[in-house]
Amino acid sequence: MSKALFREFLRSIRRTIKRYLAIIAITGLGISVFTGVRATGPDMEATADRYFNDNNLMDIRVVSTIGLAGEDIDTILAVDSVEAVMPSKFVDTFVEKDGAEAVGVEGAALVCRAMSLDFGLAREASAGADDSAYMNRLHLTEGRYPDKPGECVLDSSEINSTTTFEIGDKIKLKGDGENLGSILTTDVFTIVGKVETPLFVSYERGTTLAGGGKLGSFIYIPEGAFKTDYYSEVYVTVKGADAFGTFTREYTEHIKGAADRIQAVSADAVSRRAVLLAAEYTPKIEQGEKDYAAKKAEVDAALAKAQEKVDQIIYYAKNGEAELAKKTAEGQAMLDAARAKLDAAKEEYNTGLARYNEGIVQYNEGKAKADAGRPQYEAAVAQLNEAAQDISDAQERINRQQALVDSAENFVNSADEATLATLIANLSAAGYETSFLESLPLSEVKAVISASLVQYRRVLSNAQEKLAAGIAEYEANKKKVDAATAEYERLDAAKAELENAKERLSQAKIDIALGEAQFQVKQAEFEFKIKDAQRDLNLAVANADTAQAEFDKKKAEALAGLAAARLDLDNGKKLLASLDTASWYVLKRSDLPGNADYSIAVENMDAISGVFPVFFFFIAAAVCLTTMTRMVEEERLQLGTLKALGYTSRAIVSKYIFYALSATAFGAAEGLILGFRLFPRAIFDVYSIIFNMPPILLPFRIGDAVLGTLLISATVAAAAFLACRKELLTHPAQLMRVKSPKPGRKVWLERIGFVWNRMSFTSKVTVRNLFRDKKRMAVTVFGIAGCTALLLSAFGLNDSVGGVVEKQFGAGGVSLFDGQIALSQPIDAGIENSEVLGLLKSDVRIKQTLPVFYQSLDAGSASEGSERMNAGIVVPADTSTVSAFMRLENRKTGEKYQLGDDGVLVTEKFAAKTSVAPGGEIAVDTPAGTVKLKVAGIVENYTFHYIYISSALYEKAFGAPPRYNLVMANLADSMNAGSAADRKKAAADLSRDLMNMDGIMAVTLTDQLIESFGNITGSLNDVVFIFILAAGALAFVVLYNLNNININERKRELATIKVLGFYDREVSSYIYRENVFLTLLGIAIGIAAGIFLHRYMVAVAEVNIVMFGREIKPLSYALACAITLFFALIVNLLMHRSLKKLSMVESLKVSE
Amino acid sequence: MSFIEFESVYKRYKMGEITINAADNVSFQAEQGEICAVVGPSGAGKTTVLNILGGMDSCDDGKVRVGGEVISGFKRKRLIEYRRYDVGFIFQFYNLIPNLTALENVELATQISKKSLDAKKVLERVGLAERLNSFPAQLSGGEQQRVSIARALAKNPKLLLCDEPTGALDYTTGKQILKLLQDTSRETGMTVLIITHNQAITPMANRIVSLRSGRVFTIAVNDRPVSAERIEW
Ligand SMILES: Nc1ncnc2c1ncn2[C@@H]1O[C@H](COP(=O)(O)OP(=O)(O)OP(=O)(O)O)[C@@H](O)[C@H]1O
Ligand SMILES: [Mg+2]
């Protein structure tokens, strides 16, 4: 390429940058979906393969119903092609954390498998050792490995458990129908780490005989924690198995050989062990029963005695309480009385004190008054005393006067000497002068005296009068003084009385204080006494309780010991009973929980990869192709110019081829970089909701990369080449001419006058425009149709896949039964006599049962060399009730079949795969030989293959009566009542109860099945969502590109109508109308194409044992249309903007 | 006030470092009903001026008045309306919609105009009564240009803008076209602006604006325009 041409090349890229980018984007999308989606399945497979190989996942797992002894292990190791063995012990238990039972997500008790492991191996492996005897290698996600008994590592996924466990938690294991004491050295373990194991790639942990039948978690414990001397299972690796991919047919066949050989040696090994066990257990159990009886009697007696003692203590504790209550009441009453008395004394004291205070006041008043009158009083007393003296003096004088008068009278009368003497004495006494009388004669004297007598008498009467007055006054005064004296005396008395009262009061006060103190002491004493008594009592009660608790504990221990002994005996008996039917189960990787699901996921991906990405890729390639062709056609002027300038055709062609190649190369590079990372990772991310795997490996897959890139580059380059050649073949002069637009022509619609004439002018224009360029129309319709078809098929796939579960198990589905119960012993003795069946029937939760013989065998068409596939032989015991358990109908004709004796019914997919038709024959391989059976009909079915045979026909064909080993059950209506959680709980309870019945091995409830199926198909739905996104993106880019081409091609026309004065919206609608029509047409065609694509995709994507639904739901149609319309709308909006920006001046330049 | 007024109009194109003045201080007037010829060498800015006048392009500076309204200041919507109702365009290469018949091409314009004329009648007037249902590809260049003129006239615009209407036509056909334009202007009093390289055409114009490298070189007023039939070149 010359320099000028190269520059022209760069310029044409710049000029058509939108188109160039569109080619890059579409190529990128096409390649990324093509390579990415197709790589996903292989990537997932490679990831699993690497994971399994790196961790030395077992190829075969042998489980024996009676355990495996050392010799058995040796036997297996000696089997041809066995590389290594790893025996392991396990026990399935319930788990307690902090005394509470751990609960699973179903609401039933969590069942945990405790498995033994030699942690020395694990530690060495961590250090880099690669010991082939260490299988299913653990990966520590947290913590460390156990290094002493009593430690464990726990399942790192706790998705099945509602109880959470942390490192450092202590968990206690509890056996279900098993005596852990005789299996483990301890039942308490400390979690020291969390691990992942390749044994479980999903959240499924498998089945168990314990609890509700589903394992929820596992722990690994040191081998030393097991007491048992036999192993529960042995893991086996097969020589050369690593060389095959784990999901390949080669691997399966390789393993099948080894498995068959192990199965072959099992019969001898089992009977060898059975004999030993019989010899060991028969006497052991006999002796054990005796010991048990003795021990039980002993325990019962001891317990009775202990109980008596405890009862006594309890009685005492109870009476003590009543007594204390009485004592307390009495003491309180006494205290109350004392209190009352004390209060009365206080009251009295208070009134006395008040009275005393009042007396004091009165006294003080009186005293004050008395004290004031005291001087007067004393004067009066003195006066009175004087007056009394005066009175007595006056009396004396009166007496003497009287004596004088008397003696004078006497003398006068007698006139004698004697009388005279008396007289004289009296006279002198009276103070009279007598001396003269002595000298006078008597007579004279007599005369004088007689004369003086009158005077004497007068003096006397005067004195007497005076005295009388004096006495009267005295008397009055004396009376007054006496009153005053009495007052004084009263005051003194009052004072004494007050003093007295005071004395009494103070005494009373002391008494009261004393009383109070005494009362306090008494009360304290009382309280102390009661408290003391209470404490004693509490102590007694507490003792009684601990005594009870202690007794209960001892009792429980004793009984548990007995129960454990009983369990051991019963289990021993069961073991003995099962020796006849003992066998080894030889299981493969595909039997590991979740493993088959993963392989189904891979298969699904592979199957879809064959259709969707390929179709997607072709649409992308086709769009690129047309884009390129249109581009060359548009640039014919340049082509002509270049040619006229003397460039060779080859040089010109090389420019366009280079354009095509560079765009597709960029696109491919981008697509490969994205595709190989984006799609596998995104899809794997979706699956990682259910699968637990290391990060996905993303190898570059050169094959698809080269194929895709070559295909698209070659297509687009070829398109460029062919288009150039076509243009260059014409004469350059013609090329140089102004691009002659396609001539207008009448369209056929115009010939239908009554339609055409009725159309509006604008619709006519639209119709003309549409039909003018049929190629453009075709390309647009093709693009839109392709995207709609992709979308519809993606949504439809979603419906088909999602519908499987519903159609198989849902209401109105094919399998009508609510549950399947696997029996540990087939019902041989006749259905009427079956104990298990009787038990099941007596459970009110079970409405109806149907015993069935089920066996999975290889079958195929009876013709020579036909392919065999696994199918389930189903022989119902009773043909009359079959219709309540399964719908045996032909999907296409709707014919209902009755299971007859002249032929078998086979399921639809089986019939299709083996191409047998009613009337034809199938062959079933049994260990005894091949059995041929006539086909009477083909029944609708979605998962797995079944061959339904009547019991009579079975017996005739197989030469033995069917041994019913499965019971189909319909549940009572009550089981379907209540909320979802209630139903779940009821189902979990039923499962557990059934599992606890004798003779029942496994219980599968349909609801649980639906849920686990739903998980897988649900994630496929999410994967489909990724496709939908991709298809949507493609729809968008394609529409955008086509519109861009359209506008580019019609710039001139659009500019013209703009010049004419069309409004922006009129300009847009000029194109919209065409787009809307093309989009609708494209959608219509796309729907039709989508239906076919979907049908094809479903047919291809179907996994062998699953038949997908064939219908697409109305919603999917709606969504596919809506998404296409949505993208069309966005593209049209973008277009509106670019139309608005379209420059009239530029577009109309002549040189265009 | 004149019907068309250009007042110091500038149109610049920046091409990297250099700036091209496609219109450089262009000022001129034209009266209503006049035929105005715009002449000048290639690249003189004739088309630029016409486009600005027709509302297809904007100017960077200056004012353009048409019938008293400043169209250079119109908003987008108003500008579309101006093109829709007031302006008719005729291009050198006709720009007909190829997949519409002659009649439909005209109808495309009358559809959107309020005071439009009857499409058929206009086509009759341009002498295409017989070719109503022909597609552009089935018509000769002159016929196509007549359809294009009919499309412009049918809108009954005030202003007819023709960018080298005869450029792609032979002598006689060109003359017919020019006559049609002249007649229309005379009969309807429509203002017609004709761009041409051909100096020989100028005698039929009332006014001749001559441009050179974006500038108005001369403006000549022709008081006696000759009939188109009499022009020779
Ligand atoms: N989009 C554009 N970008 C750059 N320059 C432009 C653009 N359009 C026009 N020009 C320049 O503007 C000038 C005037 O161009 P215009 O088309 O008006 O000339 P004209 O007189 O019509 O010429 P002709 O007779 O050849 O048609 C020219 O020099 C041209 O190169
Ligand atoms: Mg020009």
CSV table of C-alpha atoms in Angstrom, one decimal, chain A residues 207-392:
chain,number,residue,atom,x,y,z
A,207,THR,CA,-27.7,-38.6,53.2
A,208,THR,CA,-27.6,-40.4,56.5
A,209,LEU,CA,-29.6,-42.8,58.6
A,210,ALA,CA,-29.7,-40.4,61.5
A,211,GLY,CA,-32.1,-37.6,62.1
A,212,GLY,CA,-34.2,-36.5,59.1
A,213,GLY,CA,-32.0,-38.3,56.7
A,214,LYS,CA,-30.0,-35.4,55.4
A,215,LEU,CA,-26.5,-34.6,56.5
A,216,GLY,CA,-25.9,-30.9,57.2
A,217,SER,CA,-22.3,-30.6,58.2
A,218,PHE,CA,-19.2,-32.6,59.1
A,219,ILE,CA,-16.3,-32.5,61.4
A,220,TYR,CA,-13.0,-34.3,61.2
A,221,ILE,CA,-11.7,-35.7,64.5
A,222,PRO,CA,-8.4,-37.5,65.3
A,223,GLU,CA,-8.6,-41.2,64.6
A,224,GLY,CA,-7.7,-41.8,68.2
A,225,ALA,CA,-11.1,-40.4,69.2
A,226,PHE,CA,-12.7,-43.5,67.8
A,227,LYS,CA,-12.9,-46.6,70.0
A,228,THR,CA,-14.1,-48.9,67.3
A,229,ASP,CA,-11.8,-51.4,65.7
A,230,TYR,CA,-13.4,-51.4,62.3
A,231,TYR,CA,-13.8,-48.8,59.6
A,232,SER,CA,-17.0,-47.3,58.3
A,233,GLU,CA,-15.8,-46.7,54.8
A,234,VAL,CA,-12.7,-46.8,52.7
A,235,TYR,CA,-11.6,-44.4,50.0
A,236,VAL,CA,-9.9,-45.8,47.0
A,237,THR,CA,-7.8,-44.2,44.2
A,238,VAL,CA,-7.5,-46.0,40.9
A,239,LYS,CA,-4.3,-46.2,39.0
A,240,GLY,CA,-4.2,-44.0,35.9
A,241,ALA,CA,-7.5,-42.3,36.7
A,242,ASP,CA,-5.9,-38.8,37.0
A,243,ALA,CA,-5.1,-38.9,33.4
A,244,PHE,CA,-8.8,-38.6,32.5
A,245,GLY,CA,-11.0,-35.6,33.0
A,246,THR,CA,-13.2,-36.3,35.9
A,247,PHE,CA,-16.5,-35.9,34.0
A,248,THR,CA,-15.4,-37.7,30.9
A,249,ARG,CA,-16.8,-41.0,29.7
A,250,GLU,CA,-13.2,-42.4,29.7
A,251,TYR,CA,-12.9,-41.7,33.3
A,252,THR,CA,-16.2,-43.2,34.1
A,253,GLU,CA,-15.4,-46.4,32.2
A,254,HIS,CA,-11.9,-46.6,33.8
A,255,ILE,CA,-13.4,-46.4,37.2
A,256,LYS,CA,-16.2,-48.7,36.5
A,257,GLY,CA,-13.7,-51.5,35.8
A,258,ALA,CA,-12.1,-51.1,39.2
A,259,ALA,CA,-15.5,-50.7,40.9
A,260,ASP,CA,-16.8,-53.9,39.4
A,261,ARG,CA,-13.7,-55.7,40.6
A,262,ILE,CA,-14.1,-54.4,44.1
A,263,GLN,CA,-17.8,-55.4,44.0
A,264,ALA,CA,-16.7,-58.8,42.9
A,265,VAL,CA,-14.5,-59.4,45.9
A,266,SER,CA,-17.1,-58.0,48.2
A,267,ALA,CA,-19.2,-61.1,48.6
A,268,ASP,CA,-16.4,-63.2,50.1
A,269,ALA,CA,-15.2,-60.3,52.3
A,270,VAL,CA,-18.7,-59.7,53.6
A,271,SER,CA,-19.4,-63.2,54.5
A,272,ARG,CA,-16.0,-63.6,56.1
A,273,ARG,CA,-16.7,-60.6,58.3
A,274,ALA,CA,-20.3,-61.8,58.9
A,275,VAL,CA,-19.1,-65.1,60.3
A,276,LEU,CA,-16.6,-63.4,62.6
A,277,LEU,CA,-19.2,-60.9,63.8
A,278,ALA,CA,-21.8,-63.6,64.4
A,279,ALA,CA,-19.2,-65.5,66.4
A,280,GLU,CA,-18.3,-62.5,68.4
A,281,TYR,CA,-21.7,-60.9,69.0
A,282,THR,CA,-23.9,-63.9,69.7
A,283,PRO,CA,-22.4,-64.8,73.1
A,284,LYS,CA,-21.6,-61.2,73.8
A,285,ILE,CA,-25.3,-60.2,73.5
A,286,GLU,CA,-26.5,-63.2,75.5
A,287,GLN,CA,-24.2,-62.3,78.3
A,288,GLY,CA,-25.0,-58.6,77.8
A,289,GLU,CA,-28.7,-59.2,78.3
A,290,LYS,CA,-28.1,-60.9,81.6
A,291,ASP,CA,-25.8,-58.2,82.8
A,292,TYR,CA,-28.2,-55.7,81.7
A,293,ALA,CA,-31.1,-57.2,83.7
A,294,ALA,CA,-28.9,-57.5,86.8
A,295,LYS,CA,-27.6,-54.0,86.4
A,296,LYS,CA,-31.1,-52.6,85.9
A,297,ALA,CA,-32.4,-54.2,89.1
A,298,GLU,CA,-29.5,-52.8,91.0
A,299,VAL,CA,-29.9,-49.4,89.6
A,300,ASP,CA,-33.7,-49.4,90.3
A,301,ALA,CA,-33.2,-50.3,94.0
A,302,ALA,CA,-30.4,-47.8,94.5
A,303,LEU,CA,-32.5,-45.1,93.0
A,304,ALA,CA,-35.6,-45.9,95.1
A,305,LYS,CA,-33.5,-45.5,98.2
A,306,ALA,CA,-31.9,-42.3,97.2
A,307,GLN,CA,-35.3,-40.9,96.3
A,308,GLU,CA,-36.6,-41.5,99.8
A,309,LYS,CA,-33.8,-39.6,101.4
A,310,VAL,CA,-34.3,-36.7,99.1
A,311,ASP,CA,-38.0,-36.7,99.8
A,312,GLN,CA,-37.2,-36.3,103.5
A,313,ILE,CA,-35.0,-33.4,103.0
A,314,ILE,CA,-37.6,-31.8,100.9
A,315,TYR,CA,-40.4,-32.4,103.5
A,316,TYR,CA,-38.2,-30.8,106.2
A,317,ALA,CA,-37.5,-27.8,104.0
A,318,LYS,CA,-41.2,-27.4,103.4
A,319,ASN,CA,-42.3,-27.6,107.1
A,320,GLY,CA,-39.5,-25.3,108.3
A,321,GLU,CA,-41.0,-22.7,106.2
A,322,ALA,CA,-44.5,-22.9,107.8
A,323,GLU,CA,-43.0,-22.8,111.3
A,324,LEU,CA,-40.9,-19.9,110.6
A,325,ALA,CA,-44.0,-18.1,109.3
A,326,LYS,CA,-45.8,-18.8,112.6
A,327,LYS,CA,-42.9,-17.7,114.8
A,328,THR,CA,-42.5,-14.6,112.9
A,329,ALA,CA,-46.2,-13.8,113.4
A,330,GLU,CA,-46.1,-14.4,117.2
A,331,GLY,CA,-42.9,-12.4,117.7
A,332,GLN,CA,-44.4,-9.6,115.7
A,333,ALA,CA,-47.6,-9.6,117.8
A,334,MET,CA,-45.6,-9.4,121.0
A,335,LEU,CA,-43.5,-6.5,119.7
A,336,ASP,CA,-46.7,-4.8,118.6
A,337,ALA,CA,-48.2,-5.0,122.2
A,338,ALA,CA,-45.0,-3.7,123.8
A,339,ARG,CA,-45.1,-0.9,121.3
A,340,ALA,CA,-48.7,0.0,122.2
A,341,LYS,CA,-47.9,0.1,126.0
A,342,LEU,CA,-44.9,2.2,125.4
A,343,ASP,CA,-46.9,4.6,123.3
A,344,ALA,CA,-49.6,4.8,126.1
A,345,ALA,CA,-47.0,5.7,128.7
A,346,LYS,CA,-45.6,8.3,126.5
A,347,GLU,CA,-49.1,9.7,126.1
A,348,GLU,CA,-49.6,9.8,129.9
A,349,TYR,CA,-46.3,11.5,130.5
A,350,ASN,CA,-47.1,14.1,128.0
A,351,THR,CA,-50.5,15.0,129.6
A,352,GLY,CA,-48.8,15.0,133.1
A,353,LEU,CA,-46.1,17.3,131.8
A,354,ALA,CA,-48.7,19.6,130.4
A,355,ARG,CA,-50.6,19.7,133.7
A,356,TYR,CA,-47.5,20.3,135.7
A,357,ASN,CA,-46.5,23.2,133.5
A,358,GLU,CA,-50.0,24.7,134.0
A,359,GLY,CA,-49.6,24.3,137.9
A,360,ILE,CA,-46.3,26.0,137.8
A,361,VAL,CA,-47.8,28.9,136.1
A,362,GLN,CA,-50.7,29.1,138.6
A,363,TYR,CA,-48.4,28.8,141.6
A,364,ASN,CA,-46.1,31.4,140.3
A,365,GLU,CA,-49.0,33.7,139.9
A,366,GLY,CA,-50.3,33.1,143.5
A,367,LYS,CA,-46.9,33.3,145.0
A,368,ALA,CA,-46.3,36.6,143.4
A,369,LYS,CA,-49.5,38.0,144.8
A,370,ALA,CA,-48.8,36.5,148.3
A,371,ASP,CA,-45.3,37.8,148.3
A,372,ALA,CA,-46.6,41.3,147.6
A,373,GLY,CA,-48.9,41.2,150.7
A,374,ARG,CA,-46.4,39.7,153.0
A,375,PRO,CA,-45.1,42.9,154.9
A,376,GLN,CA,-48.7,44.0,155.5
A,377,TYR,CA,-49.5,40.6,156.7
A,378,GLU,CA,-46.6,40.5,159.1
A,379,ALA,CA,-47.6,43.9,160.5
A,380,ALA,CA,-51.1,42.7,161.0
A,381,VAL,CA,-49.9,39.6,162.8
A,382,ALA,CA,-47.7,41.8,165.1
A,383,GLN,CA,-50.6,44.1,165.7
A,384,LEU,CA,-52.8,41.2,166.4
A,385,ASN,CA,-50.3,39.8,168.9
A,386,GLU,CA,-50.1,43.2,170.6
A,387,ALA,CA,-53.9,43.4,170.7
A,388,ALA,CA,-54.1,40.0,172.3
A,389,GLN,CA,-51.6,41.1,174.9
A,390,ASP,CA,-53.7,44.2,175.4
A,391,ILE,CA,-56.8,42.1,175.8
A,392,SER,CA,-55.2,39.8,178.3
